[in-house]
Each structure stands twice: as C-alpha cells, then as structure tokens.
JSON list of C-alpha atoms in Angstrom, two decimals:
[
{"chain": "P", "resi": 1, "resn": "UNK", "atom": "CA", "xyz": [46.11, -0.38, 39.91]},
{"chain": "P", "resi": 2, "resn": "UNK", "atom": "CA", "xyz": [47.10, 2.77, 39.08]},
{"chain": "P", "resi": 3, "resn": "UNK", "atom": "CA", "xyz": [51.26, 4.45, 39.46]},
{"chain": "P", "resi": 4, "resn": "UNK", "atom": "CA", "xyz": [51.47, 7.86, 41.05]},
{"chain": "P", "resi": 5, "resn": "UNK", "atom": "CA", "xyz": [54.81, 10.15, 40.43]},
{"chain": "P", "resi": 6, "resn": "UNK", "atom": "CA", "xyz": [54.75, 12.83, 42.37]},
{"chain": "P", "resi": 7, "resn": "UNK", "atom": "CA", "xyz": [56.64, 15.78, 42.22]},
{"chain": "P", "resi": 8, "resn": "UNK", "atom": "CA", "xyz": [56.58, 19.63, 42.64]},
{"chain": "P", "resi": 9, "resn": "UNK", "atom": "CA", "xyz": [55.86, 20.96, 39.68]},
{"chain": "P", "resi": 10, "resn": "UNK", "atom": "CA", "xyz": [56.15, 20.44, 36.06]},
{"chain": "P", "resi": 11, "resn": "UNK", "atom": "CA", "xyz": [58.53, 23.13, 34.88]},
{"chain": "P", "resi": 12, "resn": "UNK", "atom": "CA", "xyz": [61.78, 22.63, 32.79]},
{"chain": "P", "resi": 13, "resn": "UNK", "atom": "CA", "xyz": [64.00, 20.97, 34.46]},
{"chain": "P", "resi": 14, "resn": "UNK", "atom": "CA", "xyz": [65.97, 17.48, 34.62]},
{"chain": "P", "resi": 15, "resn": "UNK", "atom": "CA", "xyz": [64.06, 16.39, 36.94]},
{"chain": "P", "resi": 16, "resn": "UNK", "atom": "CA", "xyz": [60.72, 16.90, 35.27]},
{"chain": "P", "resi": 17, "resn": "UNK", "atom": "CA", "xyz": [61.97, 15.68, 32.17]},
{"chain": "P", "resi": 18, "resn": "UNK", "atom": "CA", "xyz": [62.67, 11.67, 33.39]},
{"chain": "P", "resi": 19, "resn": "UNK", "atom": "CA", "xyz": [59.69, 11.85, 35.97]},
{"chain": "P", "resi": 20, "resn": "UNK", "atom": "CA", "xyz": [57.44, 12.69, 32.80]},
{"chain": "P", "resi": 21, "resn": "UNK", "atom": "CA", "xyz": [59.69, 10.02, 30.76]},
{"chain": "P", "resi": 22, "resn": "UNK", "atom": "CA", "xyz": [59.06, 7.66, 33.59]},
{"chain": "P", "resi": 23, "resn": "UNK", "atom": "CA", "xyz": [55.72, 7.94, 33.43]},
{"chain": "P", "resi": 24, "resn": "UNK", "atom": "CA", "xyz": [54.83, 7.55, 29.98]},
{"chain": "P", "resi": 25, "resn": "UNK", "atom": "CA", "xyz": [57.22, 4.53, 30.23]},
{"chain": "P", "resi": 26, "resn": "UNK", "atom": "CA", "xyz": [54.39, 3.34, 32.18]},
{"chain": "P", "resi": 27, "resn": "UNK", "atom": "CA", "xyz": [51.94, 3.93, 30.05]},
{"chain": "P", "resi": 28, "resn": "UNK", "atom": "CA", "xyz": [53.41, 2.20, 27.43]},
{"chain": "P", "resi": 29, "resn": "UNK", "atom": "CA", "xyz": [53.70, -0.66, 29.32]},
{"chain": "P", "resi": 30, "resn": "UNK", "atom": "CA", "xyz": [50.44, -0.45, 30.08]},
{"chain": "P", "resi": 31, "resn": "UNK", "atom": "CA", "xyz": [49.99, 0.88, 33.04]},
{"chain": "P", "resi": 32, "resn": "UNK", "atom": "CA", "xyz": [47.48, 3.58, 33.87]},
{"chain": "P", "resi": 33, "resn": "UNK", "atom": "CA", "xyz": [50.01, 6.44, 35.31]},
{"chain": "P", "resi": 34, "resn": "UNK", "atom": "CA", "xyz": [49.78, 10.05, 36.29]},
{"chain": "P", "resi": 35, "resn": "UNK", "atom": "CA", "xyz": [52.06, 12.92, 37.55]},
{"chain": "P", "resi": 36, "resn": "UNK", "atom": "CA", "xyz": [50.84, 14.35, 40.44]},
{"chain": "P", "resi": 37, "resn": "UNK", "atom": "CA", "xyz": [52.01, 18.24, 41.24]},
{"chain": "P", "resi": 38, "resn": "UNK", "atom": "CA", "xyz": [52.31, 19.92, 44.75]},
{"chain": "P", "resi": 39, "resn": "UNK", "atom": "CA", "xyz": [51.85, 23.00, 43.20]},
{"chain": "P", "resi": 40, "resn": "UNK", "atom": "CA", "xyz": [49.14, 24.52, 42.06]},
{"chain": "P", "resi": 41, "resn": "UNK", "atom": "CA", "xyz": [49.98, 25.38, 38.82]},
{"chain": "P", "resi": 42, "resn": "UNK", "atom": "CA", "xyz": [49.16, 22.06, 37.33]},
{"chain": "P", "resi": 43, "resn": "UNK", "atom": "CA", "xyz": [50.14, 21.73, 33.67]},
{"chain": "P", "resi": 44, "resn": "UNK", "atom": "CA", "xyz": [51.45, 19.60, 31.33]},
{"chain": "P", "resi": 45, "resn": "UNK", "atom": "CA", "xyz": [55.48, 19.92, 30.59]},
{"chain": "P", "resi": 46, "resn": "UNK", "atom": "CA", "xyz": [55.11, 22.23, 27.62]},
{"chain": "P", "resi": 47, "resn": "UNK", "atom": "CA", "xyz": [58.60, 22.45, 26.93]},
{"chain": "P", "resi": 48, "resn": "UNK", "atom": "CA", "xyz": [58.58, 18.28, 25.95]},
{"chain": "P", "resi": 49, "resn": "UNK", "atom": "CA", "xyz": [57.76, 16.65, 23.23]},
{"chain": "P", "resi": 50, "resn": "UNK", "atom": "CA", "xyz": [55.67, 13.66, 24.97]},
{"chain": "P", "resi": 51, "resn": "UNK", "atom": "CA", "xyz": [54.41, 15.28, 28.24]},
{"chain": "P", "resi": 52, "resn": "UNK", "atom": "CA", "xyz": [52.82, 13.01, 30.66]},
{"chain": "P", "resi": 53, "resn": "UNK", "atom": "CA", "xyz": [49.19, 13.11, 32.19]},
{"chain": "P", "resi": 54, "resn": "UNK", "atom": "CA", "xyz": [49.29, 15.54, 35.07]},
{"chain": "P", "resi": 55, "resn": "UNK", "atom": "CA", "xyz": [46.92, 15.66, 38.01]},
{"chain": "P", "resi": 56, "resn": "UNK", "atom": "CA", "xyz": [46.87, 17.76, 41.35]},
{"chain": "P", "resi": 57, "resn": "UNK", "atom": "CA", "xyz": [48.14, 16.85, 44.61]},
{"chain": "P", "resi": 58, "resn": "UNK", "atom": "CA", "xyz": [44.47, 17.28, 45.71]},
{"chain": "P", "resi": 59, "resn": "UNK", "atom": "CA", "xyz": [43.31, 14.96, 42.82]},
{"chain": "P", "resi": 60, "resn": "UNK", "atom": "CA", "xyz": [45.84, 12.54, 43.69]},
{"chain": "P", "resi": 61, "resn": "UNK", "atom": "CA", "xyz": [44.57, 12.39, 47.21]},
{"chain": "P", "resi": 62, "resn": "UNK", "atom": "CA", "xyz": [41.04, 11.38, 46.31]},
{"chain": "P", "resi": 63, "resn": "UNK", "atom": "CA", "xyz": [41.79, 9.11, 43.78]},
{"chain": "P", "resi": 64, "resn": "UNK", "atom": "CA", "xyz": [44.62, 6.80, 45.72]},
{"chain": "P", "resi": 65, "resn": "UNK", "atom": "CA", "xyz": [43.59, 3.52, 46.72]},
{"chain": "P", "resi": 66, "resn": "UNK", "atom": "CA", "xyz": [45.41, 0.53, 48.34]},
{"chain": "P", "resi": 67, "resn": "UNK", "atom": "CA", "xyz": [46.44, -1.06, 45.58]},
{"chain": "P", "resi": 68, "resn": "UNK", "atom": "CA", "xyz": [48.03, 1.83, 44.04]},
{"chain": "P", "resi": 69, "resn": "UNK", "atom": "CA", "xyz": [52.12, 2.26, 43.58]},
{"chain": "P", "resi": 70, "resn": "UNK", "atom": "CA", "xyz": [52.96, 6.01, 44.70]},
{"chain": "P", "resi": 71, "resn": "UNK", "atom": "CA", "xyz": [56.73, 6.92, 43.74]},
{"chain": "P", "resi": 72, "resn": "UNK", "atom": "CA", "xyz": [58.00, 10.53, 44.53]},
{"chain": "P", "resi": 73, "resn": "UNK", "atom": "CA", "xyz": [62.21, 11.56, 44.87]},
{"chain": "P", "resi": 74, "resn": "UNK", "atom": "CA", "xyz": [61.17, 15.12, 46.60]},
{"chain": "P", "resi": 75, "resn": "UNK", "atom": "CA", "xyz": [61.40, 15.55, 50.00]},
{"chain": "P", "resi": 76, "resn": "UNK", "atom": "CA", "xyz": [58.87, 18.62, 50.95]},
{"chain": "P", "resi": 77, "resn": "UNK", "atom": "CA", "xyz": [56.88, 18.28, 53.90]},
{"chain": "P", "resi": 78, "resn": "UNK", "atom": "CA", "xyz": [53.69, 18.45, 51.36]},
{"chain": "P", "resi": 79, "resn": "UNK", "atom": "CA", "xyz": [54.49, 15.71, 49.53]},
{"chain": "P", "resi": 80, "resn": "UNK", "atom": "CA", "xyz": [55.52, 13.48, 52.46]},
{"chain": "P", "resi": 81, "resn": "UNK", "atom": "CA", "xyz": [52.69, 13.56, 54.27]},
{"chain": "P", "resi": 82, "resn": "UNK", "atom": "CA", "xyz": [50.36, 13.38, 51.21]},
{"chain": "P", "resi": 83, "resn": "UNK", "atom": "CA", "xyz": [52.01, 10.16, 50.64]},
{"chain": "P", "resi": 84, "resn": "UNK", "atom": "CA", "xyz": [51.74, 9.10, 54.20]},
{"chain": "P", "resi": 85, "resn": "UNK", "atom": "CA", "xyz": [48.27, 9.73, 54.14]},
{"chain": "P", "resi": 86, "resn": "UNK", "atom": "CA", "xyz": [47.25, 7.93, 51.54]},
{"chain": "P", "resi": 87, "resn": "UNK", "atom": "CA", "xyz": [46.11, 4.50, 51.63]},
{"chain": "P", "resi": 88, "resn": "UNK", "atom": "CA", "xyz": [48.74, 2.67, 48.63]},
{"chain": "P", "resi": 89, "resn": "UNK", "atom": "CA", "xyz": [50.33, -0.14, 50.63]},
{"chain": "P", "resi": 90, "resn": "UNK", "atom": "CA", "xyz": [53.69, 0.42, 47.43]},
{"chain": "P", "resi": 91, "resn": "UNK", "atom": "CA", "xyz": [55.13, 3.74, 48.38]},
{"chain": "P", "resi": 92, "resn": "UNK", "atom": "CA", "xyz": [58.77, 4.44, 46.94]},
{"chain": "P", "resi": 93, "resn": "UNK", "atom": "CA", "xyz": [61.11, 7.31, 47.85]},
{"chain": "P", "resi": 94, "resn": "UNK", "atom": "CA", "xyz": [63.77, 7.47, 45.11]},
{"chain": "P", "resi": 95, "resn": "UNK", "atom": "CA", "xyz": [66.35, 9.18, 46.72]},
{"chain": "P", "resi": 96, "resn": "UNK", "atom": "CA", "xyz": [69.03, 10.44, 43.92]},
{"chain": "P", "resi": 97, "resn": "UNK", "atom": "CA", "xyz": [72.00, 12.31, 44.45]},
{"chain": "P", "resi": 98, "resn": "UNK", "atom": "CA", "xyz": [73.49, 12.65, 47.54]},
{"chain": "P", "resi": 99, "resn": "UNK", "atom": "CA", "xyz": [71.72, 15.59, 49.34]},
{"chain": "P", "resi": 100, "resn": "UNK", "atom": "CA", "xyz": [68.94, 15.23, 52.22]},
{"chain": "P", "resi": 101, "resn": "UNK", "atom": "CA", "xyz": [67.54, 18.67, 52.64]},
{"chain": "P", "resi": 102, "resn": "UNK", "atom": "CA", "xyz": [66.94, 19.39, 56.81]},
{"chain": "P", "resi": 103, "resn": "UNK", "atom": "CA", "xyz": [65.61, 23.39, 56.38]},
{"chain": "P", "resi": 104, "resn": "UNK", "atom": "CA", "xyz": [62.51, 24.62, 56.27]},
{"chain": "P", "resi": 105, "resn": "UNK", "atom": "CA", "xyz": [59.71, 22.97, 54.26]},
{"chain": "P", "resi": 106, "resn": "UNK", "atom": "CA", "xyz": [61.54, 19.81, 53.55]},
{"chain": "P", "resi": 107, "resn": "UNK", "atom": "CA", "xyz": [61.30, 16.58, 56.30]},
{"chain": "P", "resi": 108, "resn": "UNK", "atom": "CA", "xyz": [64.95, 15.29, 55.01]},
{"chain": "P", "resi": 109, "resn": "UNK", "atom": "CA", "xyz": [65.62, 12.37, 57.49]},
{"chain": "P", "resi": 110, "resn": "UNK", "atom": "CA", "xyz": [62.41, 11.01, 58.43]},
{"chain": "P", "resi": 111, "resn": "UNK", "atom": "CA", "xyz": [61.65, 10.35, 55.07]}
]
C-alpha cells in the first residue's frame, strides 16, 4: 500500500507546506508516501527544510493500484478525474476552508 497526496504544484505556499508535512508524517510512520503534482514542473519544495518525495501526475497514474489511499484538497478538473480514474478503492477529498470553486478548470460540486 502506498498514500498518494496530490496537489498542483509544489511552490511556496501554505498549502504545500502541510501537504509535504503530511506526507513525510507518513513516512515516518512508515508508510511508503509520495506527492503527486498536476503540473509539470515537478520538484521538490525547495523552500522547506524536509521536502517530501514528489512524483508526476503521469507517474502517479501508472503506479496506483487498488489498494492504494489517494488524498488530494484541490478541486481542478485534472486532478479529479486523475483520481477518478484510478483504480485505489480509499480516495479522500479534504475539503478545507469554505470555498468550492464553480469557474473554469475547477469541477467544484461534483467533487
């Protein structure tokens, strides 16, 4: 079993920081964990002291298998249906703050 975070990129931001916390929490605990990026500038968090393992989105796609945990809080329409095509039967949308984009490039409510 391997955990999946996905998110859109690795640049300095909050966000970034506690997905890359997250997953090295992971790996601490044991479990073999990666961050996944959308974008294609795939590269470890520079600006941290203790960046996580990164992979592609493409990567992350061939690797995935059923008993896999996938865990992403973005909502872009490249994400979601990365996720949804992948064959981990433990998929989690973490859903923080309030806001559930609707425009262009995000799916919002059907996630």
């Amino acid at each position: 079993m391997k955990i999946f975070l996905i998110i859109p990129h690795n640049n300095p931001s909050g966000g970034t920081k506690v997905a890359n916390q997250i997953v090295n929490l992971f790996l601490k605990k044991g479990y073999e964990s990666f961050l996944a990026i959308s974008e294609s500038a795939v590269e470890e968090a520079k600006f941290l002291k203790n960046p996580a393992p990164v992979i592609s989105l493409e990567e992350f796609k061939k690797n995935c298998q059923a008993d896999d945990i996938v865990i992403t809080f973005w909502q872009s329409k490249i994400i979601h249906a990365a996720i949804k095509g992948c064959p981990a039967e433990k998929k989690v949308f973490w859903q923080h703050g309030i806001i559930i984009f609707r425009y262009t490039g995000f799916n919002g409510e059907e996630i």
